[in-house]
């Protein structure tokens, strides 16, 4: 059995070397039209209900504003944690195409349930006027149907979004093209989200929730149809079984050989390739050298045919290096958690702030509260395009070197901290206006302050996102082993998901320890929360600098030729 299992293992670099051959048959830029169309429909549908979820909970299900924000944070967390599960299934069992198709179908079912919650009065509590203290809470059955619909729609959106990123990047071969793809991937996500956050949210607020959700269903259906139509053009990745098993084998083998003395001779270690030119030097990397024991050959480890006889006691040096790379990426990856936590808090609380502010545009039009987040999306979309087409090329011409991915992520850290400082100052202004008009004790009261005051902080967040999101995605994609590419692109989503849960826990902790976040935010102190985020963000940036200083990228250096202009 051991021989059979080992013979099926496909080395990551062999898999990568075979990609150009498959490229002649399928893949290429033509597939990106189908993937972009699919992604647009998925995001139109997903963000069409997600962007307005807080308002839906408050107005249709009588949930308090801070509680609605907390629920929305949990939902955002789920949506951004699910891609890692989808990536594991894609890399190990089904492939990116199958996972994206199944996820899109699941989201259709979720949209059907959401349409029912909006259409049938028996599935939601009686209406409640804003500011009233006699609002009936939803029944247990109504909560069950609501949460089931949200969960199903979230599962579909979470499973398809980043899987499409991996599928799209796999259609291209040049690292520079892949970097550009990730920039335009986020641009497409943002533009689609802008449309849904304005047009669809307006329909939900001003015409009918059921009609708005029906439009989301239609967009999802069209996206699935477009995706399936492009099937014959896609270069589909072939799953190789659970790749985590290979990483776990390295740990187990290293522990079992913990008493074996390390050798400096390359021939004492097992390599996946026999060619001398491809033999990996065992002393080249001193990070986690104890893991090298997993690749040391001992008696009985190898059969007469040269295959590994005991897979849980011997691994290749290449597998050891793959695990080492993943471990070394963890500190940089972890710094992203508190980079995105402030953005998660801001995204949900800005909607509740907008609900209490003057949102009129002229005498007849009133901006939907959930549409305030579109400012972040517009800003991010604009600056992603500006950076990709103008700023980054200009920087390279002036300095002779491109702005590296780690540098882009670091700039994103700084800009997000600045945005939180602006948020604190704007909230102080809002609270002063509330105090001057004696509105603290009036739940649901509209503060005589235009919603435009929230725009500067949201624009700055968008600029920060334009730096760090594409940078993180490209970094993980290029640095992870080739067999874990779907998981690599989902790592950013995993950070976002954890950040939303951290933001939920942080807000709940501050609610219990202070009086800053009551049910009526007009009597609270949100500005203090923002100043805490500024301090924590500054400390997190220093942590990132240490991690970036210690880390040295490896895969891009191997893949990029001297004239590509792509550097990390």
Coordinates of C-alpha atoms in Angstrom, one line a residue:
X1 CA 0.0 0.0 0.0
X2 CA 2.8 2.4 0.8
X3 CA 4.3 1.9 -2.6
X4 CA 1.0 2.6 -4.4
X5 CA 0.4 5.8 -2.3
X6 CA 3.8 7.2 -2.9
X7 CA 3.8 6.6 -6.6
X8 CA 0.7 8.8 -6.9
X9 CA 2.4 11.8 -5.3
X10 CA 3.0 14.6 -7.8
X11 CA 5.8 17.0 -6.9
X12 CA 4.8 20.6 -6.9
X13 CA 7.5 21.7 -9.2
X14 CA 6.7 18.9 -11.7
X15 CA 3.1 20.0 -11.7
X16 CA 4.2 23.6 -12.3
X17 CA 6.5 22.6 -15.1
X18 CA 3.7 20.8 -17.0
X19 CA 1.5 23.9 -17.0
X20 CA 2.9 25.4 -20.2
X21 CA 2.1 22.2 -22.1
X22 CA -1.5 22.3 -21.0
X23 CA -1.6 26.0 -21.8
X24 CA -1.3 25.2 -25.6
X25 CA -4.7 23.4 -25.4
X26 CA -6.7 25.5 -23.0
X27 CA -6.5 28.6 -20.8
X28 CA -5.2 32.0 -21.8
X29 CA -6.8 35.4 -21.8
X30 CA -10.0 34.3 -23.6
X31 CA -11.1 32.5 -20.4
X32 CA -10.9 35.7 -18.4
X33 CA -14.0 37.1 -20.1
X34 CA -16.1 34.2 -18.7
X35 CA -14.5 34.4 -15.3
X36 CA -15.0 38.2 -15.1
X37 CA -18.6 37.8 -16.2
X38 CA -19.2 35.1 -13.6
X39 CA -17.4 37.1 -10.9
X40 CA -19.5 40.2 -11.7
X41 CA -22.8 38.3 -11.4
X42 CA -21.7 36.6 -8.2
X43 CA -20.7 39.9 -6.6
X44 CA -23.8 41.7 -7.8
X45 CA -25.9 39.0 -6.2
X46 CA -23.9 38.5 -3.0
X47 CA -23.3 42.2 -2.2
X48 CA -26.9 43.0 -3.2
X49 CA -28.1 41.4 0.0
X50 CA -25.0 41.6 2.1
X51 CA -24.5 45.3 1.9
X52 CA -28.0 46.0 3.1
X53 CA -28.2 43.3 5.7
X54 CA -27.9 45.6 8.7
X55 CA -30.8 47.7 7.4
X56 CA -32.9 44.6 6.7
X57 CA -32.4 43.3 10.2
X58 CA -33.2 46.7 11.8
X59 CA -36.2 47.6 9.7
X60 CA -37.7 44.3 8.9
X61 CA -36.8 42.1 11.9
X62 CA -36.7 44.8 14.6
X63 CA -33.1 44.1 15.6
X64 CA -31.2 46.8 17.6
X65 CA -28.6 48.6 15.5
X66 CA -25.5 47.5 17.4
X67 CA -26.8 43.9 17.5
X68 CA -27.5 44.1 13.8
X69 CA -23.9 45.2 13.2
X70 CA -22.6 42.3 15.3
X71 CA -24.7 39.8 13.3
X72 CA -23.5 41.4 10.1
X73 CA -19.9 41.0 11.3
X74 CA -20.5 37.3 12.0
X75 CA -22.0 36.8 8.5
X76 CA -19.0 38.6 6.9
X77 CA -16.7 36.4 9.0
X78 CA -18.4 33.3 7.7
X79 CA -18.3 34.4 4.1
X80 CA -14.6 35.0 4.4
X81 CA -13.8 31.8 6.3
X82 CA -15.7 29.5 3.9
X83 CA -13.2 30.2 1.0
X84 CA -10.5 28.3 2.9
X85 CA -12.8 25.2 3.1
X86 CA -13.7 25.6 -0.6
X87 CA -10.0 25.9 -1.4
X88 CA -9.1 22.7 0.5
X89 CA -11.9 20.9 -1.4
X90 CA -10.7 22.4 -4.7
X91 CA -7.0 21.6 -4.2
X92 CA -7.6 18.2 -2.7
X93 CA -10.7 16.6 -4.3
X94 CA -12.8 18.5 -6.8
X95 CA -10.8 21.2 -8.5
X96 CA -11.6 24.9 -8.7
X97 CA -14.1 24.6 -11.5
X98 CA -16.4 22.2 -9.7
X99 CA -16.2 24.1 -6.4
X100 CA -17.1 27.4 -8.1
X101 CA -20.0 25.8 -9.9
X102 CA -21.4 24.1 -6.9
X103 CA -21.0 27.2 -4.7
X104 CA -22.9 29.3 -7.2
X105 CA -25.8 26.8 -7.2
X106 CA -25.9 26.8 -3.4
X107 CA -26.1 30.6 -3.4
X108 CA -29.1 30.4 -5.7
X109 CA -30.9 28.3 -3.0
X110 CA -30.0 30.9 -0.4
X111 CA -31.5 33.7 -2.5
X112 CA -34.8 31.8 -2.9
X113 CA -35.1 31.6 0.9
X114 CA -34.2 35.3 1.3
X115 CA -36.9 36.2 -1.2
X116 CA -39.4 34.2 0.9
X117 CA -38.5 36.0 4.1
X118 CA -39.1 39.3 2.4
X119 CA -42.3 38.3 0.6
X120 CA -44.2 36.4 3.2
X121 CA -45.4 38.4 6.2
X122 CA -45.6 35.2 8.3
X123 CA -41.8 34.9 8.2
X124 CA -41.0 38.2 9.9
X125 CA -42.4 40.2 12.9
X126 CA -44.9 43.1 12.6
X127 CA -43.4 46.4 11.5
X128 CA -42.0 48.7 14.2
X129 CA -41.5 52.4 14.0
X130 CA -37.9 53.7 14.6
X131 CA -37.6 54.9 18.1
X132 CA -40.5 52.9 19.5
X133 CA -39.8 50.9 22.6
X134 CA -42.6 48.4 21.9
X135 CA -41.2 46.3 19.0
X136 CA -41.9 42.6 18.8
X137 CA -38.9 40.4 18.3
X138 CA -38.9 37.7 15.7
X139 CA -40.2 34.2 16.7
X140 CA -37.8 31.2 16.9
X141 CA -39.2 29.9 13.6
X142 CA -38.7 33.3 11.9
X143 CA -35.1 33.4 13.2
X144 CA -34.5 29.9 12.0
X145 CA -35.7 30.7 8.4
X146 CA -33.8 34.0 8.4
X147 CA -30.5 32.4 9.6
X148 CA -30.9 29.4 7.2
X149 CA -31.3 31.7 4.3
X150 CA -28.3 33.9 5.3
X151 CA -26.2 30.8 5.9
X152 CA -27.0 29.3 2.6
X153 CA -26.4 32.5 0.6
X154 CA -23.2 33.1 2.6
X155 CA -21.9 29.5 1.8
X156 CA -22.4 30.0 -1.9
X157 CA -20.8 33.5 -2.0
X158 CA -17.9 32.4 0.2
X159 CA -17.2 29.2 -1.8
X160 CA -17.1 30.8 -5.2
X161 CA -15.4 34.2 -4.9
X162 CA -11.7 33.3 -4.2
X163 CA -12.0 30.0 -6.1
X164 CA -12.6 32.1 -9.2
X165 CA -9.4 34.0 -8.4
X166 CA -7.4 30.8 -8.4
X167 CA -9.1 29.5 -11.5
X168 CA -8.4 32.8 -13.3
X169 CA -4.7 33.0 -12.3
X170 CA -4.2 29.4 -13.4
X171 CA -5.2 30.4 -16.9
X172 CA -2.1 32.6 -17.2
X173 CA 1.6 31.6 -17.1
X174 CA 3.6 34.8 -16.7
X175 CA 3.9 36.1 -13.1
X176 CA 3.5 39.7 -14.3
X177 CA 0.2 38.7 -16.0
X178 CA -1.0 37.0 -12.8
X179 CA -0.2 40.1 -10.7
X180 CA -2.2 42.2 -13.1
X181 CA -5.0 39.7 -13.0
X182 CA -5.2 40.0 -9.2
X183 CA -5.4 43.8 -9.5
X184 CA -8.3 43.6 -12.0
X185 CA -9.9 40.8 -10.0
X186 CA -10.3 43.2 -7.1
X187 CA -11.3 45.9 -9.5
X188 CA -14.2 43.7 -10.8
X189 CA -15.2 42.8 -7.3
X190 CA -15.4 46.4 -6.3
X191 CA -17.2 47.7 -9.4
X192 CA -19.8 44.9 -9.1
X193 CA -20.2 45.7 -5.4
X194 CA -20.7 49.4 -6.2
X195 CA -23.5 48.6 -8.6
X196 CA -25.2 46.3 -6.1
X197 CA -24.7 48.7 -3.2
X198 CA -26.4 51.6 -5.1
X199 CA -28.9 50.3 -7.6
X200 CA -30.0 47.0 -5.9
X201 CA -29.9 48.6 -2.4
X202 CA -32.0 51.5 -3.7
X203 CA -34.6 49.0 -5.0
X204 CA -34.6 47.2 -1.7
X205 CA -35.0 50.4 0.4
X206 CA -37.4 52.4 -1.9
X207 CA -39.4 49.8 -3.8
X208 CA -39.4 46.3 -2.4
X209 CA -37.1 44.0 -0.5
X210 CA -38.5 41.0 -2.4
X211 CA -37.8 42.7 -5.8
X212 CA -34.3 43.6 -4.8
X213 CA -33.6 40.0 -3.7
X214 CA -35.2 38.7 -7.0
X215 CA -32.7 40.8 -8.9
X216 CA -29.9 39.2 -6.9
X217 CA -31.3 35.8 -7.8
X218 CA -31.3 36.7 -11.5
X219 CA -27.7 38.0 -11.3
X220 CA -26.6 34.8 -9.7
X221 CA -28.4 32.6 -12.2
X222 CA -26.8 34.5 -15.1
X223 CA -23.4 34.2 -13.5
X224 CA -23.7 30.4 -13.2
X225 CA -24.8 30.2 -16.9
X226 CA -21.9 32.3 -18.1
X227 CA -19.5 30.2 -16.0
X228 CA -20.7 26.9 -17.4
X229 CA -20.6 28.3 -20.9
X230 CA -16.9 28.8 -20.6
X231 CA -16.1 25.3 -19.4
X232 CA -14.6 24.1 -22.7
X233 CA -12.0 27.0 -22.6
X234 CA -10.8 26.6 -19.0
X235 CA -7.5 25.0 -18.1
X236 CA -8.8 23.1 -15.0
X237 CA -6.4 22.1 -12.2
X238 CA -6.3 18.5 -11.3
X239 CA -6.7 17.8 -7.5
X240 CA -3.9 15.6 -6.1
X241 CA -5.6 14.4 -2.9
X242 CA -5.2 16.1 0.4
X243 CA -2.1 18.3 0.3
X244 CA -2.3 18.9 4.0
X245 CA -1.4 15.3 4.5
X246 CA 2.0 15.9 2.8
X247 CA 2.7 18.8 5.2
X248 CA 1.6 16.7 8.2
X249 CA 3.9 13.9 7.1
X250 CA 6.9 16.2 7.4
X251 CA 6.0 17.1 11.0
X252 CA 5.4 13.5 11.9
X253 CA 8.6 12.3 10.2
X254 CA 10.7 15.0 11.8
X255 CA 9.4 14.1 15.3
X256 CA 10.0 10.4 14.8
X257 CA 13.6 11.1 13.7
X258 CA 14.2 13.8 16.4
X259 CA 17.2 11.8 17.7
X260 CA 18.8 11.4 14.3
X261 CA 21.8 13.7 13.8
X262 CA 21.6 16.2 10.9
X263 CA 24.0 15.7 8.0
X264 CA 25.5 18.4 5.8
X265 CA 25.8 16.0 2.8
X266 CA 23.1 16.3 0.2
X267 CA 23.2 12.6 -0.6
X268 CA 22.0 11.8 2.9
X269 CA 18.6 13.3 2.1
X270 CA 15.8 12.2 -0.1
X271 CA 15.1 14.3 -3.2
X272 CA 12.1 14.1 -5.5
X273 CA 14.5 14.6 -8.5
X274 CA 17.6 12.6 -9.2
X275 CA 19.3 15.2 -11.4
X276 CA 22.3 16.8 -9.8
X277 CA 21.4 20.2 -11.1
X278 CA 18.1 20.1 -9.3
X279 CA 19.4 18.8 -5.9
X280 CA 18.4 21.3 -3.2
X281 CA 21.3 22.2 -0.8
X282 CA 20.5 21.3 2.7
X283 CA 22.4 24.1 4.3
X284 CA 20.9 26.9 2.2
X285 CA 18.1 27.6 4.6
X286 CA 18.6 27.6 8.4
X287 CA 15.0 28.3 9.2
X288 CA 13.5 25.4 11.1
X289 CA 16.5 23.1 10.3
X290 CA 15.1 20.4 12.6
X291 CA 12.5 19.7 9.9
X292 CA 15.3 18.5 7.6
X293 CA 15.3 15.3 9.7
X294 CA 12.1 14.3 7.9
X295 CA 14.1 14.0 4.7
X296 CA 17.1 12.1 6.1
X297 CA 17.4 8.6 4.7
X298 CA 17.6 5.8 7.2
X299 CA 17.6 2.0 6.9
X300 CA 14.3 0.7 5.5
X301 CA 12.9 4.1 4.4
X302 CA 13.4 3.4 0.6
X303 CA 12.4 0.4 -1.4
X304 CA 14.6 -1.3 -4.0
X305 CA 12.8 0.7 -6.8
X306 CA 13.7 4.0 -5.2
X307 CA 10.2 4.9 -3.9
X308 CA 9.5 5.8 -0.3
X309 CA 8.5 2.7 1.7
X310 CA 7.4 4.5 4.9
X311 CA 5.7 7.8 3.9
X312 CA 5.2 8.8 7.6
X313 CA 8.9 8.4 8.3
X314 CA 10.5 9.8 5.2
X315 CA 9.7 12.9 3.1
X316 CA 11.5 14.7 0.3
X317 CA 13.6 17.8 1.0
X318 CA 11.3 19.6 -1.4
X319 CA 8.3 18.8 0.8
X320 CA 10.2 20.0 3.9
X321 CA 10.9 23.3 2.1
X322 CA 7.2 23.7 1.2
X323 CA 6.2 23.4 4.9
X324 CA 9.0 25.7 5.9
X325 CA 7.7 28.3 3.4
X326 CA 4.1 28.1 4.8
X327 CA 5.4 28.4 8.4
X328 CA 7.5 31.5 7.5
X329 CA 4.5 33.1 5.9
X330 CA 2.3 32.8 9.0
X331 CA 3.7 35.9 10.8
X332 CA 3.1 38.2 7.8
X333 CA -0.3 36.6 7.3
X334 CA -1.2 37.1 11.0
X335 CA -0.3 40.8 10.8
X336 CA -3.2 41.2 8.3
X337 CA -5.7 40.2 11.0
X338 CA -5.5 43.5 12.8
X339 CA -5.0 45.4 9.6
X340 CA -8.5 44.4 8.5
X341 CA -10.2 44.4 11.9
X342 CA -10.5 48.2 12.0
X343 CA -12.0 48.1 8.5
X344 CA -14.5 45.4 9.5
X345 CA -15.6 47.6 12.5
X346 CA -15.8 50.7 10.3
X347 CA -17.8 49.0 7.6
X348 CA -20.6 47.9 9.9
X349 CA -20.7 50.9 12.3
X350 CA -20.6 53.4 9.4
X351 CA -24.0 52.1 8.3
X352 CA -25.4 52.7 11.8
X353 CA -23.9 56.2 11.8
X354 CA -25.4 56.9 8.5
X355 CA -28.8 55.8 9.8
X356 CA -28.6 58.7 12.3
X357 CA -27.4 61.4 9.9
X358 CA -29.0 63.5 7.3
X359 CA -28.8 61.5 4.1
X360 CA -30.8 63.7 1.8
X361 CA -29.5 64.5 -1.7
X362 CA -31.7 67.4 -2.7
X363 CA -35.3 67.5 -1.5
X364 CA -36.6 64.3 -2.9
X365 CA -33.8 61.7 -2.9
X366 CA -32.5 60.1 0.3
X367 CA -29.3 58.0 0.1
X368 CA -29.8 54.5 1.5
X369 CA -27.7 54.0 4.6
X370 CA -26.1 50.8 3.3
X371 CA -24.9 52.6 0.2
X372 CA -22.5 54.6 2.3
X373 CA -20.0 51.7 2.0
X374 CA -19.9 52.2 -1.7
X375 CA -17.5 55.1 -1.0
X376 CA -14.9 52.5 0.0
X377 CA -15.6 50.4 -3.1
X378 CA -15.4 53.4 -5.5
X379 CA -12.2 54.6 -3.8
X380 CA -10.6 51.2 -3.9
X381 CA -11.6 50.5 -7.5
X382 CA -10.3 53.9 -8.7
X383 CA -7.0 53.6 -7.0
X384 CA -6.4 49.9 -7.9
X385 CA -6.7 51.0 -11.6
X386 CA -4.7 54.2 -11.0
X387 CA -1.9 52.2 -9.3
X388 CA -1.8 49.4 -11.8
X389 CA -1.8 51.7 -14.9
X390 CA 0.1 54.7 -13.7
X391 CA 1.6 54.9 -10.2
X392 CA 3.4 51.6 -10.1
X393 CA 4.9 51.9 -13.7
X394 CA 5.9 55.5 -12.9
X395 CA 7.5 54.5 -9.7
X396 CA 9.6 51.8 -11.5
X397 CA 10.7 54.2 -14.1
X398 CA 11.8 56.8 -11.5
X399 CA 13.5 54.4 -9.1
X400 CA 14.6 51.6 -11.4
X401 CA 12.9 49.1 -9.2
X402 CA 9.2 48.1 -8.8
X403 CA 7.3 48.7 -5.6
X404 CA 7.4 45.3 -4.0
X405 CA 4.4 43.4 -2.7
X406 CA 5.6 43.6 0.9
X407 CA 6.0 47.4 0.5
X408 CA 2.5 47.7 -0.9
X409 CA 1.1 45.8 2.1
X410 CA 3.1 48.0 4.5
X411 CA 1.7 51.2 2.9
X412 CA -1.7 49.7 3.3
X413 CA -1.1 49.3 7.0
X414 CA -0.2 53.0 7.4
X415 CA -3.1 54.3 5.4
X416 CA -5.6 52.2 7.4
X417 CA -4.3 53.6 10.7
X418 CA -4.7 57.1 9.2
X419 CA -8.3 56.3 8.3
X420 CA -9.1 55.3 11.9
X421 CA -7.7 58.6 13.2
X422 CA -10.0 60.5 10.7
X423 CA -12.9 58.4 11.9
X424 CA -12.3 59.3 15.5
X425 CA -12.2 63.0 14.7
X426 CA -15.4 62.9 12.5
X427 CA -17.2 60.9 15.3
X428 CA -16.2 63.6 17.8
X429 CA -17.8 66.2 15.5
X430 CA -20.9 64.1 15.2
X431 CA -21.2 63.7 19.0
X432 CA -20.7 67.4 19.6
X433 CA -23.5 68.1 17.2
X434 CA -25.7 65.7 19.0
X435 CA -24.9 67.3 22.4
X436 CA -25.5 70.8 21.0
X437 CA -29.0 69.7 19.8
X438 CA -29.7 67.7 23.0
X439 CA -30.5 64.5 21.0
X440 CA -28.6 62.0 23.3
X441 CA -31.8 60.5 24.8
X442 CA -33.8 60.1 21.6
X443 CA -33.3 56.7 19.9
X444 CA -33.4 57.0 16.1
X445 CA -33.2 60.7 16.1
X446 CA -31.6 62.2 13.0
X447 CA -28.6 64.4 13.7
X448 CA -28.5 67.6 11.7
X449 CA -25.2 66.7 10.1
X450 CA -24.8 65.7 6.5
X451 CA -23.7 62.1 5.8
X452 CA -20.9 63.5 3.6
X453 CA -18.8 63.9 6.8
X454 CA -18.2 60.1 6.7
X455 CA -16.8 60.2 3.2
X456 CA -13.1 61.2 3.9
X457 CA -12.5 58.3 6.2
X458 CA -14.1 55.8 3.8
X459 CA -12.1 57.2 0.8
X460 CA -8.9 56.7 2.8
X461 CA -9.9 53.1 3.7
X462 CA -10.4 52.4 0.0
X463 CA -6.9 53.7 -0.8
X464 CA -5.5 51.4 1.9
X465 CA -7.4 48.4 0.5
X466 CA -6.1 49.2 -3.0
X467 CA -2.6 48.7 -1.7
X468 CA -2.8 45.7 0.6
X469 CA -5.6 43.4 -0.8
X470 CA -4.0 42.8 -4.3
X471 CA -0.6 42.8 -2.7
X472 CA -1.5 40.1 -0.1
X473 CA -3.2 37.9 -2.7
X474 CA -0.3 38.0 -5.1
X475 CA 2.2 37.3 -2.3
X476 CA 0.5 34.2 -1.1
X477 CA -0.3 32.9 -4.6
X478 CA 3.4 33.1 -5.6
X479 CA 4.9 32.0 -2.4
X480 CA 2.8 29.0 -1.5
X481 CA 3.6 25.6 -3.1
X482 CA 2.0 25.2 -6.5
X483 CA -0.2 22.3 -5.1
X484 CA -1.8 24.7 -2.6
X485 CA -2.6 27.6 -5.0
X486 CA -6.3 27.7 -4.2
X487 CA -5.6 27.8 -0.5
X488 CA -3.0 30.5 -1.2
X489 CA -5.6 32.9 -2.7
X490 CA -8.1 32.0 0.1
X491 CA -5.6 33.1 2.7
X492 CA -6.6 36.7 2.3
X493 CA -10.2 35.7 2.7
X494 CA -9.3 33.7 5.9
X495 CA -7.6 36.8 7.3
X496 CA -10.8 38.9 6.6
X497 CA -13.0 36.2 8.2
X498 CA -10.9 36.1 11.3
X499 CA -10.8 39.9 11.4
X500 CA -14.6 40.1 11.4
X501 CA -14.8 37.7 14.3
X502 CA -12.1 39.6 16.2
X503 CA -14.0 42.9 15.5
X504 CA -17.2 41.3 16.8
X505 CA -15.4 40.1 20.0
X506 CA -13.6 43.4 20.5
X507 CA -16.9 45.4 20.1
X508 CA -18.6 43.0 22.5
X509 CA -15.7 43.3 25.0
X510 CA -15.8 47.1 24.9
X511 CA -19.6 47.0 25.3
X512 CA -19.2 45.0 28.5
X513 CA -16.3 47.0 30.0
X514 CA -17.5 50.5 29.1
X515 CA -20.6 52.5 28.3
X516 CA -19.2 53.6 24.9
X517 CA -21.4 51.4 22.7
X518 CA -25.1 51.4 23.9
X519 CA -28.0 50.4 21.8
X520 CA -28.5 54.1 21.0
X521 CA -25.2 55.2 19.4
X522 CA -26.1 58.8 19.8
X523 CA -25.5 58.5 23.5
X524 CA -22.3 56.5 23.1
X525 CA -18.6 57.2 22.5
X526 CA -17.6 55.6 19.2
X527 CA -14.7 58.1 19.0
X528 CA -12.9 56.3 21.9
X529 CA -13.3 53.0 20.1
X530 CA -11.6 54.5 17.0
X531 CA -8.7 55.9 19.0
X532 CA -8.1 52.4 20.5
X533 CA -8.0 51.1 16.9
X534 CA -5.4 53.7 15.9
X535 CA -3.1 52.6 18.8
X536 CA -3.5 48.9 18.1
X537 CA -3.0 49.5 14.3
X538 CA 0.2 51.4 14.9
X539 CA 1.5 48.6 17.1
X540 CA 0.5 46.0 14.5
X541 CA 2.3 47.9 11.8
X542 CA 5.6 47.7 13.8
X543 CA 4.9 44.0 14.1
X544 CA 4.5 43.7 10.3
X545 CA 7.8 45.6 9.8
X546 CA 9.6 43.0 11.9
X547 CA 8.0 40.1 10.1
X548 CA 8.7 41.6 6.6
X549 CA 12.3 42.2 7.6
X550 CA 12.8 38.6 8.6
X551 CA 11.0 37.1 5.5
X552 CA 12.6 36.5 2.2
X553 CA 10.4 35.5 -0.7
X554 CA 11.5 32.5 -2.8
X555 CA 9.1 31.4 -5.5
X556 CA 8.9 34.7 -7.5
X557 CA 12.6 34.8 -7.7
X558 CA 12.6 31.5 -9.4
X559 CA 9.7 32.2 -11.7
X560 CA 10.5 35.7 -12.9
X561 CA 13.0 36.4 -15.6
X562 CA 15.3 39.5 -15.4
X563 CA 13.3 41.5 -17.9
X564 CA 9.8 40.9 -16.5
X565 CA 9.9 43.9 -14.1
X566 CA 8.1 41.9 -11.5
X567 CA 9.9 41.9 -8.2
X568 CA 9.0 41.4 -4.6

